[in-house]
Amino acid sequence: MKRYVTLLTFMIFGLTASAQSPCKSGLCVVQYNAEWNAGKSVDWLSKLTDCKVQEIDIAKDTKAASTYKIVVVPTIVIYNNGEEVKRFQANIMMEMEATKDDVQGAIDDIIMEGF
């Protein structure tokens, strides 16, 4: 019986852990936004280096906002091997104040910490 409880706990933990990030491995940058705010998306996301890039529309993926704790769009989150390591959120006008250099600098720092 104890083995089954342990297995069940592992399965539940595994499902919970996989829901923590849309990126399972490596360094990944995700921009969360909504189609109604598309005009305020960052246009430099694809220019980031040494990472994967993904965009999630929380208007289409209605569970994403609560799953990833998105309270304002756009929000940019950096994940490293599935774990959130840095978050940049828009201001009250729903404009991203972080620059490409800010996000790239955070990516570079994460890479350097791995050495």
PDB file of C-alpha atoms in Angstrom:
ATOM      1  CA  MET A   1       0.000   0.000   0.000  1.00  0.00           C
ATOM      2  CA  LYS A   2       2.837   2.385   0.846  1.00  0.00           C
ATOM      3  CA  ARG A   3       4.287   1.916  -2.654  1.00  0.00           C
ATOM      4  CA  TYR A   4       0.983   2.926  -4.228  1.00  0.00           C
ATOM      5  CA  VAL A   5       0.773   6.056  -2.092  1.00  0.00           C
ATOM      6  CA  THR A   6       4.346   6.955  -3.028  1.00  0.00           C
ATOM      7  CA  LEU A   7       3.631   6.336  -6.708  1.00  0.00           C
ATOM      8  CA  LEU A   8       0.458   8.398  -6.559  1.00  0.00           C
ATOM      9  CA  THR A   9       2.316  11.238  -4.805  1.00  0.00           C
ATOM     10  CA  PHE A  10       5.026  11.136  -7.482  1.00  0.00           C
ATOM     11  CA  MET A  11       2.437  11.213 -10.262  1.00  0.00           C
ATOM     12  CA  ILE A  12       0.620  14.186  -8.719  1.00  0.00           C
ATOM     13  CA  PHE A  13       3.877  16.043  -8.086  1.00  0.00           C
ATOM     14  CA  GLY A  14       4.986  15.344 -11.651  1.00  0.00           C
ATOM     15  CA  LEU A  15       1.767  16.779 -13.045  1.00  0.00           C
ATOM     16  CA  THR A  16       2.047  19.839 -10.822  1.00  0.00           C
ATOM     17  CA  ALA A  17       5.685  20.420 -11.704  1.00  0.00           C
ATOM     18  CA  SER A  18       5.004  20.182 -15.433  1.00  0.00           C
ATOM     19  CA  ALA A  19       2.233  22.788 -15.126  1.00  0.00           C
ATOM     20  CA  GLN A  20       4.705  25.312 -13.693  1.00  0.00           C
ATOM     21  CA  SER A  21       6.245  26.148 -17.039  1.00  0.00           C
ATOM     22  CA  PRO A  22       5.374  25.965 -20.707  1.00  0.00           C
ATOM     23  CA  CYS A  23       9.097  25.289 -21.290  1.00  0.00           C
ATOM     24  CA  LYS A  24      10.351  21.976 -19.971  1.00  0.00           C
ATOM     25  CA  SER A  25      14.081  22.208 -20.636  1.00  0.00           C
ATOM     26  CA  GLY A  26      16.735  24.735 -21.436  1.00  0.00           C
ATOM     27  CA  LEU A  27      16.511  28.488 -21.265  1.00  0.00           C
ATOM     28  CA  CYS A  28      13.215  29.858 -22.538  1.00  0.00           C
ATOM     29  CA  VAL A  29      11.629  33.298 -22.651  1.00  0.00           C
ATOM     30  CA  VAL A  30       7.831  33.495 -22.796  1.00  0.00           C
ATOM     31  CA  GLN A  31       5.803  36.592 -23.539  1.00  0.00           C
ATOM     32  CA  TYR A  32       2.258  36.413 -22.192  1.00  0.00           C
ATOM     33  CA  ASN A  33      -0.106  38.843 -23.853  1.00  0.00           C
ATOM     34  CA  ALA A  34      -3.632  38.982 -25.260  1.00  0.00           C
ATOM     35  CA  GLU A  35      -4.900  39.681 -28.754  1.00  0.00           C
ATOM     36  CA  TRP A  36      -6.693  42.800 -27.501  1.00  0.00           C
ATOM     37  CA  ASN A  37      -3.312  44.153 -26.343  1.00  0.00           C
ATOM     38  CA  ALA A  38      -1.315  43.037 -29.388  1.00  0.00           C
ATOM     39  CA  GLY A  39      -0.267  46.613 -30.167  1.00  0.00           C
ATOM     40  CA  LYS A  40       1.782  46.632 -26.978  1.00  0.00           C
ATOM     41  CA  SER A  41       3.622  43.356 -27.563  1.00  0.00           C
ATOM     42  CA  VAL A  42       7.382  43.644 -27.535  1.00  0.00           C
ATOM     43  CA  ASP A  43       8.765  43.603 -31.051  1.00  0.00           C
ATOM     44  CA  TRP A  44      12.272  42.494 -30.079  1.00  0.00           C
ATOM     45  CA  LEU A  45      11.437  39.094 -28.598  1.00  0.00           C
ATOM     46  CA  SER A  46      12.738  37.169 -31.620  1.00  0.00           C
ATOM     47  CA  LYS A  47      16.054  39.052 -31.419  1.00  0.00           C
ATOM     48  CA  LEU A  48      16.988  37.521 -28.036  1.00  0.00           C
ATOM     49  CA  THR A  49      19.911  35.103 -28.214  1.00  0.00           C
ATOM     50  CA  ASP A  50      20.885  31.890 -26.404  1.00  0.00           C
ATOM     51  CA  CYS A  51      17.290  30.970 -25.555  1.00  0.00           C
ATOM     52  CA  LYS A  52      14.063  29.613 -26.979  1.00  0.00           C
ATOM     53  CA  VAL A  53      11.237  32.097 -27.386  1.00  0.00           C
ATOM     54  CA  GLN A  54       7.525  31.480 -27.064  1.00  0.00           C
ATOM     55  CA  GLU A  55       4.394  33.640 -27.024  1.00  0.00           C
ATOM     56  CA  ILE A  56       1.183  32.721 -25.224  1.00  0.00           C
ATOM     57  CA  ASP A  57      -2.093  34.550 -25.837  1.00  0.00           C
ATOM     58  CA  ILE A  58      -4.023  34.410 -22.562  1.00  0.00           C
ATOM     59  CA  ALA A  59      -7.245  35.338 -24.386  1.00  0.00           C
ATOM     60  CA  LYS A  60      -6.996  32.134 -26.431  1.00  0.00           C
ATOM     61  CA  ASP A  61      -5.409  29.975 -23.722  1.00  0.00           C
ATOM     62  CA  THR A  62      -7.822  30.968 -20.972  1.00  0.00           C
ATOM     63  CA  LYS A  63      -6.156  28.850 -18.274  1.00  0.00           C
ATOM     64  CA  ALA A  64      -2.708  30.350 -18.848  1.00  0.00           C
ATOM     65  CA  ALA A  65      -3.325  33.510 -16.800  1.00  0.00           C
ATOM     66  CA  SER A  66      -4.140  31.610 -13.634  1.00  0.00           C
ATOM     67  CA  THR A  67      -1.707  28.753 -14.260  1.00  0.00           C
ATOM     68  CA  TYR A  68       1.266  31.075 -14.739  1.00  0.00           C
ATOM     69  CA  LYS A  69       0.011  33.838 -12.392  1.00  0.00           C
ATOM     70  CA  ILE A  70      -0.232  36.510 -15.068  1.00  0.00           C
ATOM     71  CA  VAL A  71      -1.785  39.667 -13.635  1.00  0.00           C
ATOM     72  CA  VAL A  72      -0.886  42.159 -16.353  1.00  0.00           C
ATOM     73  CA  VAL A  73      -0.046  41.902 -20.049  1.00  0.00           C
ATOM     74  CA  PRO A  74       2.418  41.858 -21.512  1.00  0.00           C
ATOM     75  CA  THR A  75       4.456  39.844 -19.049  1.00  0.00           C
ATOM     76  CA  ILE A  76       7.791  38.299 -19.989  1.00  0.00           C
ATOM     77  CA  VAL A  77       8.999  35.318 -17.979  1.00  0.00           C
ATOM     78  CA  ILE A  78      12.384  33.620 -18.238  1.00  0.00           C
ATOM     79  CA  TYR A  79      12.374  29.908 -17.432  1.00  0.00           C
ATOM     80  CA  ASN A  80      15.449  27.770 -16.887  1.00  0.00           C
ATOM     81  CA  ASN A  81      14.781  24.022 -17.140  1.00  0.00           C
ATOM     82  CA  GLY A  82      11.119  24.576 -16.335  1.00  0.00           C
ATOM     83  CA  GLU A  83      11.659  26.868 -13.343  1.00  0.00           C
ATOM     84  CA  GLU A  84      10.788  30.559 -13.430  1.00  0.00           C
ATOM     85  CA  VAL A  85      13.900  32.619 -12.739  1.00  0.00           C
ATOM     86  CA  LYS A  86      12.944  36.155 -13.793  1.00  0.00           C
ATOM     87  CA  ARG A  87       9.742  38.059 -14.546  1.00  0.00           C
ATOM     88  CA  PHE A  88       9.214  41.413 -16.262  1.00  0.00           C
ATOM     89  CA  GLN A  89       5.736  42.960 -16.070  1.00  0.00           C
ATOM     90  CA  ALA A  90       4.096  45.829 -17.908  1.00  0.00           C
ATOM     91  CA  ASN A  91       3.309  49.112 -16.224  1.00  0.00           C
ATOM     92  CA  ILE A  92      -0.180  50.391 -15.437  1.00  0.00           C
ATOM     93  CA  MET A  93      -0.562  51.477 -19.086  1.00  0.00           C
ATOM     94  CA  MET A  94       0.084  47.867 -20.182  1.00  0.00           C
ATOM     95  CA  GLU A  95       3.403  48.831 -21.726  1.00  0.00           C
ATOM     96  CA  MET A  96       6.560  46.834 -21.182  1.00  0.00           C
ATOM     97  CA  GLU A  97       9.206  49.022 -19.608  1.00  0.00           C
ATOM     98  CA  ALA A  98      11.903  46.359 -19.706  1.00  0.00           C
ATOM     99  CA  THR A  99      14.088  46.623 -22.760  1.00  0.00           C
ATOM    100  CA  LYS A 100      15.696  43.970 -24.924  1.00  0.00           C
ATOM    101  CA  ASP A 101      18.967  44.734 -23.131  1.00  0.00           C
ATOM    102  CA  ASP A 102      17.317  44.165 -19.722  1.00  0.00           C
ATOM    103  CA  VAL A 103      15.968  40.759 -20.743  1.00  0.00           C
ATOM    104  CA  GLN A 104      19.116  39.745 -22.619  1.00  0.00           C
ATOM    105  CA  GLY A 105      21.189  40.778 -19.606  1.00  0.00           C
ATOM    106  CA  ALA A 106      19.102  38.507 -17.374  1.00  0.00           C
ATOM    107  CA  ILE A 107      19.548  35.654 -19.873  1.00  0.00           C
ATOM    108  CA  ASP A 108      23.305  36.211 -19.943  1.00  0.00           C
ATOM    109  CA  ASP A 109      23.446  36.260 -16.126  1.00  0.00           C
ATOM    110  CA  ILE A 110      21.563  32.954 -15.933  1.00  0.00           C
ATOM    111  CA  ILE A 111      23.968  31.384 -18.414  1.00  0.00           C
ATOM    112  CA  MET A 112      27.005  32.647 -16.488  1.00  0.00           C
ATOM    113  CA  GLU A 113      25.604  31.289 -13.197  1.00  0.00           C
ATOM    114  CA  GLY A 114      25.643  27.840 -14.798  1.00  0.00           C
ATOM    115  CA  PHE A 115      29.441  27.847 -15.022  1.00  0.00           C
TER     116      PHE A 115
END
